[in-house]
Amino acid sequence: MERCENSAPHIEVLLDNIRSAFNVGSIFRTADGAAINHIHLCGITPTPDHPKVSKTALGAECLVAWTQHWDGVEAARELKEKGYALVALESAEDSRSLFEISSLPGTPLTVLVLGNEVTGVDPGILELCNQKIHIPMQGSKRSLNVAIAFGIAAYHLRYGLSRPQKS
C-alpha cells in the first residue's frame, strides 16, 4: 500500500453534537486515512470509550488524537483564538460548494466543523466560522450521512486543494 506524503495544512475536526456512535467511529477511521491531526468531540458526541465507536473505528481511535469538550461553542472560540480557521461543512445561504474552493483560509491551521445529523452545526459555532462549505446534491435529499460527508470533505481538503489563500 502506498502512503501519501502529508504536505497539506494541519487539519483538525470539530464534531458538534453528533448522535451516532457508529458515525463517530467511521469518522475516526476516515480521519486516520486522511491524516487528520486531531478530533474535537463536543457536547453529546460519543467518545472512543463507547463500544460502538471503537467497533466501527477498528483501532483508528487509538491513532488519531482527540479531546472531549462539553461546550462546542467554547471549543470553537478557543480554537479560533489559537489561530485556527474554522470551516463549517453546512448547507447554508452563504456556503460555497466544496468543489468550488481552491484553497483554505489564509492560515495553515484549519478546523473542519461538522454538526448534528438532524439540526446541523450550532448557530453559535457558525458565527465563528471563517468559511462555510457544502457538498452539492443532485438528488431529492438535501444532505449525506455525516460520516460520508466528512470523508468526501476531508480527502478533498487534504489532497485536493492548493496552498492557503492570503487573508
mmCIF file of C-alpha atoms in Angstrom:
data_model
loop_
_atom_site.group_PDB
_atom_site.id
_atom_site.type_symbol
_atom_site.label_atom_id
_atom_site.label_comp_id
_atom_site.label_asym_id
_atom_site.label_seq_id
_atom_site.Cartn_x
_atom_site.Cartn_y
_atom_site.Cartn_z
ATOM 1 C CA MET A 1 0.000 0.000 0.000
ATOM 2 C CA GLU A 2 1.260 3.473 -0.875
ATOM 3 C CA ARG A 3 1.450 6.060 1.897
ATOM 4 C CA CYS A 4 0.979 9.637 0.662
ATOM 5 C CA GLU A 5 3.290 12.359 1.900
ATOM 6 C CA ASN A 6 1.487 14.768 4.193
ATOM 7 C CA SER A 7 2.409 18.194 2.844
ATOM 8 C CA ALA A 8 -1.077 19.688 3.210
ATOM 9 C CA PRO A 9 -2.067 22.049 6.024
ATOM 10 C CA HIS A 10 -2.688 20.981 9.612
ATOM 11 C CA ILE A 11 -6.356 19.918 9.713
ATOM 12 C CA GLU A 12 -8.399 19.179 12.798
ATOM 13 C CA VAL A 13 -12.085 18.299 13.068
ATOM 14 C CA LEU A 14 -14.764 19.532 15.463
ATOM 15 C CA LEU A 15 -17.790 17.252 15.808
ATOM 16 C CA ASP A 16 -20.733 19.218 17.210
ATOM 17 C CA ASN A 17 -23.296 17.008 18.965
ATOM 18 C CA ILE A 18 -23.038 14.020 16.629
ATOM 19 C CA ARG A 19 -25.587 11.472 17.883
ATOM 20 C CA SER A 20 -24.456 8.212 16.329
ATOM 21 C CA ALA A 21 -21.514 6.363 17.827
ATOM 22 C CA PHE A 22 -21.216 4.454 14.544
ATOM 23 C CA ASN A 23 -20.823 7.747 12.645
ATOM 24 C CA VAL A 24 -18.143 8.866 15.099
ATOM 25 C CA GLY A 25 -16.265 5.574 14.705
ATOM 26 C CA SER A 26 -16.417 5.873 10.940
ATOM 27 C CA ILE A 27 -15.136 9.450 11.169
ATOM 28 C CA PHE A 28 -12.172 8.285 13.267
ATOM 29 C CA ARG A 29 -11.298 5.605 10.725
ATOM 30 C CA THR A 30 -11.545 8.031 7.812
ATOM 31 C CA ALA A 31 -9.628 10.693 9.762
ATOM 32 C CA ASP A 32 -6.704 8.308 10.120
ATOM 33 C CA GLY A 33 -6.683 7.642 6.381
ATOM 34 C CA ALA A 34 -6.868 11.357 5.546
ATOM 35 C CA ALA A 35 -4.120 12.255 8.060
ATOM 36 C CA ILE A 36 -6.393 14.425 10.183
ATOM 37 C CA ASN A 37 -4.364 15.714 13.125
ATOM 38 C CA HIS A 38 -6.980 15.901 15.907
ATOM 39 C CA ILE A 39 -10.705 15.407 16.539
ATOM 40 C CA HIS A 40 -12.639 17.590 18.998
ATOM 41 C CA LEU A 41 -15.712 15.743 20.313
ATOM 42 C CA CYS A 42 -18.275 18.267 21.531
ATOM 43 C CA GLY A 43 -21.498 18.035 23.509
ATOM 44 C CA ILE A 44 -23.256 14.668 23.210
ATOM 45 C CA THR A 45 -20.771 13.303 20.651
ATOM 46 C CA PRO A 46 -19.728 9.813 21.828
ATOM 47 C CA THR A 47 -16.065 9.313 22.694
ATOM 48 C CA PRO A 48 -13.869 6.317 21.778
ATOM 49 C CA ASP A 49 -14.706 4.851 25.201
ATOM 50 C CA HIS A 50 -18.104 3.928 23.728
ATOM 51 C CA PRO A 51 -18.027 0.327 22.403
ATOM 52 C CA LYS A 52 -19.859 1.265 19.168
ATOM 53 C CA VAL A 53 -17.220 3.914 18.385
ATOM 54 C CA SER A 54 -14.340 1.501 18.880
ATOM 55 C CA LYS A 55 -16.172 -1.268 16.977
ATOM 56 C CA THR A 56 -16.528 0.954 13.908
ATOM 57 C CA ALA A 57 -13.173 2.748 14.190
ATOM 58 C CA LEU A 58 -11.252 -0.560 14.190
ATOM 59 C CA GLY A 59 -8.334 0.861 16.162
ATOM 60 C CA ALA A 60 -8.184 4.276 14.482
ATOM 61 C CA GLU A 61 -9.462 5.803 17.728
ATOM 62 C CA CYS A 62 -6.028 4.977 19.151
ATOM 63 C CA LEU A 63 -4.205 6.599 16.225
ATOM 64 C CA VAL A 64 -5.986 9.955 15.916
ATOM 65 C CA ALA A 65 -5.646 12.375 18.834
ATOM 66 C CA TRP A 66 -8.934 13.517 20.339
ATOM 67 C CA THR A 67 -10.288 15.786 23.044
ATOM 68 C CA GLN A 68 -13.749 15.909 24.609
ATOM 69 C CA HIS A 69 -15.395 19.317 25.111
ATOM 70 C CA TRP A 70 -18.769 19.768 26.774
ATOM 71 C CA ASP A 71 -19.415 23.124 25.071
ATOM 72 C CA GLY A 72 -18.879 23.192 21.306
ATOM 73 C CA VAL A 73 -19.178 26.970 21.024
ATOM 74 C CA GLU A 74 -16.490 27.466 23.661
ATOM 75 C CA ALA A 75 -14.243 24.870 21.990
ATOM 76 C CA ALA A 76 -14.648 26.630 18.633
ATOM 77 C CA ARG A 77 -13.926 30.005 20.237
ATOM 78 C CA GLU A 78 -10.742 28.678 21.867
ATOM 79 C CA LEU A 79 -9.525 27.178 18.590
ATOM 80 C CA LYS A 80 -10.187 30.432 16.751
ATOM 81 C CA GLU A 81 -8.274 32.374 19.434
ATOM 82 C CA LYS A 82 -5.326 29.990 18.879
ATOM 83 C CA GLY A 83 -5.248 30.990 15.208
ATOM 84 C CA TYR A 84 -7.275 28.223 13.592
ATOM 85 C CA ALA A 85 -9.561 28.943 10.652
ATOM 86 C CA LEU A 86 -12.948 27.314 11.198
ATOM 87 C CA VAL A 87 -14.583 25.825 8.096
ATOM 88 C CA ALA A 88 -18.130 24.523 8.578
ATOM 89 C CA LEU A 89 -19.470 21.753 6.368
ATOM 90 C CA GLU A 90 -23.033 23.039 6.321
ATOM 91 C CA SER A 91 -25.643 23.798 3.668
ATOM 92 C CA ALA A 92 -26.431 27.468 4.165
ATOM 93 C CA GLU A 93 -27.372 30.522 2.114
ATOM 94 C CA ASP A 94 -23.783 31.771 2.242
ATOM 95 C CA SER A 95 -21.969 28.437 1.851
ATOM 96 C CA ARG A 96 -19.817 27.638 -1.171
ATOM 97 C CA SER A 97 -19.546 24.305 -2.907
ATOM 98 C CA LEU A 98 -16.661 22.243 -1.575
ATOM 99 C CA PHE A 99 -15.573 21.755 -5.175
ATOM 100 C CA GLU A 100 -15.546 25.487 -5.980
ATOM 101 C CA ILE A 101 -12.954 26.376 -3.358
ATOM 102 C CA SER A 102 -9.353 26.152 -4.485
ATOM 103 C CA SER A 103 -7.661 26.703 -1.132
ATOM 104 C CA LEU A 104 -8.307 27.108 2.576
ATOM 105 C CA PRO A 105 -8.450 30.397 4.503
ATOM 106 C CA GLY A 106 -5.041 32.053 4.965
ATOM 107 C CA THR A 107 -3.821 30.095 7.993
ATOM 108 C CA PRO A 108 -2.086 26.719 7.889
ATOM 109 C CA LEU A 109 -4.280 25.664 10.845
ATOM 110 C CA THR A 110 -7.774 24.564 9.846
ATOM 111 C CA VAL A 111 -10.670 23.006 11.750
ATOM 112 C CA LEU A 112 -13.393 21.309 9.710
ATOM 113 C CA VAL A 113 -16.660 21.630 11.656
ATOM 114 C CA LEU A 114 -19.452 19.071 11.295
ATOM 115 C CA GLY A 115 -22.815 19.295 13.016
ATOM 116 C CA ASN A 116 -25.591 17.141 14.368
ATOM 117 C CA GLU A 117 -27.181 14.712 11.910
ATOM 118 C CA VAL A 118 -30.583 16.444 12.210
ATOM 119 C CA THR A 119 -30.012 20.035 13.357
ATOM 120 C CA GLY A 120 -26.624 20.767 11.771
ATOM 121 C CA VAL A 121 -23.910 22.981 13.207
ATOM 122 C CA ASP A 122 -24.830 25.085 16.257
ATOM 123 C CA PRO A 123 -25.570 28.697 15.166
ATOM 124 C CA GLY A 124 -23.090 29.960 17.779
ATOM 125 C CA ILE A 125 -20.336 27.932 16.129
ATOM 126 C CA LEU A 126 -21.416 29.012 12.634
ATOM 127 C CA GLU A 127 -20.972 32.658 13.668
ATOM 128 C CA LEU A 128 -17.323 31.907 14.490
ATOM 129 C CA CYS A 129 -16.595 30.162 11.184
ATOM 130 C CA ASN A 130 -14.340 31.785 8.598
ATOM 131 C CA GLN A 131 -15.975 29.863 5.794
ATOM 132 C CA LYS A 132 -18.990 27.629 5.154
ATOM 133 C CA ILE A 133 -18.854 24.911 2.533
ATOM 134 C CA HIS A 134 -21.336 22.324 1.293
ATOM 135 C CA ILE A 135 -21.341 19.227 -0.864
ATOM 136 C CA PRO A 136 -23.594 19.807 -3.873
ATOM 137 C CA MET A 137 -26.557 17.437 -4.031
ATOM 138 C CA GLN A 138 -28.276 16.365 -7.267
ATOM 139 C CA GLY A 139 -30.967 14.069 -5.857
ATOM 140 C CA SER A 140 -34.040 14.848 -3.801
ATOM 141 C CA LYS A 141 -32.256 14.563 -0.439
ATOM 142 C CA ARG A 142 -30.520 17.700 0.802
ATOM 143 C CA SER A 143 -27.642 16.070 2.654
ATOM 144 C CA LEU A 144 -25.471 12.996 3.050
ATOM 145 C CA ASN A 145 -24.782 10.931 6.141
ATOM 146 C CA VAL A 146 -22.353 12.944 8.301
ATOM 147 C CA ALA A 147 -19.613 10.300 8.179
ATOM 148 C CA ILE A 148 -19.852 10.038 4.383
ATOM 149 C CA ALA A 149 -19.861 13.831 4.023
ATOM 150 C CA PHE A 150 -16.825 14.023 6.302
ATOM 151 C CA GLY A 151 -14.947 11.525 4.145
ATOM 152 C CA ILE A 152 -15.591 13.484 0.967
ATOM 153 C CA ALA A 153 -14.634 16.808 2.568
ATOM 154 C CA ALA A 154 -11.608 15.506 4.476
ATOM 155 C CA TYR A 155 -9.993 13.949 1.431
ATOM 156 C CA HIS A 156 -10.738 16.993 -0.724
ATOM 157 C CA LEU A 157 -9.276 19.375 1.862
ATOM 158 C CA ARG A 158 -6.262 17.133 2.486
ATOM 159 C CA TYR A 159 -5.332 16.190 -1.067
ATOM 160 C CA GLY A 160 -7.370 18.282 -3.500
ATOM 161 C CA LEU A 161 -6.500 21.872 -2.634
ATOM 162 C CA SER A 162 -3.645 24.244 -3.324
ATOM 163 C CA ARG A 163 -1.819 26.393 -0.778
ATOM 164 C CA PRO A 164 -3.796 28.614 1.675
ATOM 165 C CA GLN A 165 -5.452 31.834 0.462
ATOM 166 C CA LYS A 166 -3.997 35.111 1.675
ATOM 167 C CA SER A 167 -6.331 36.912 4.076
#
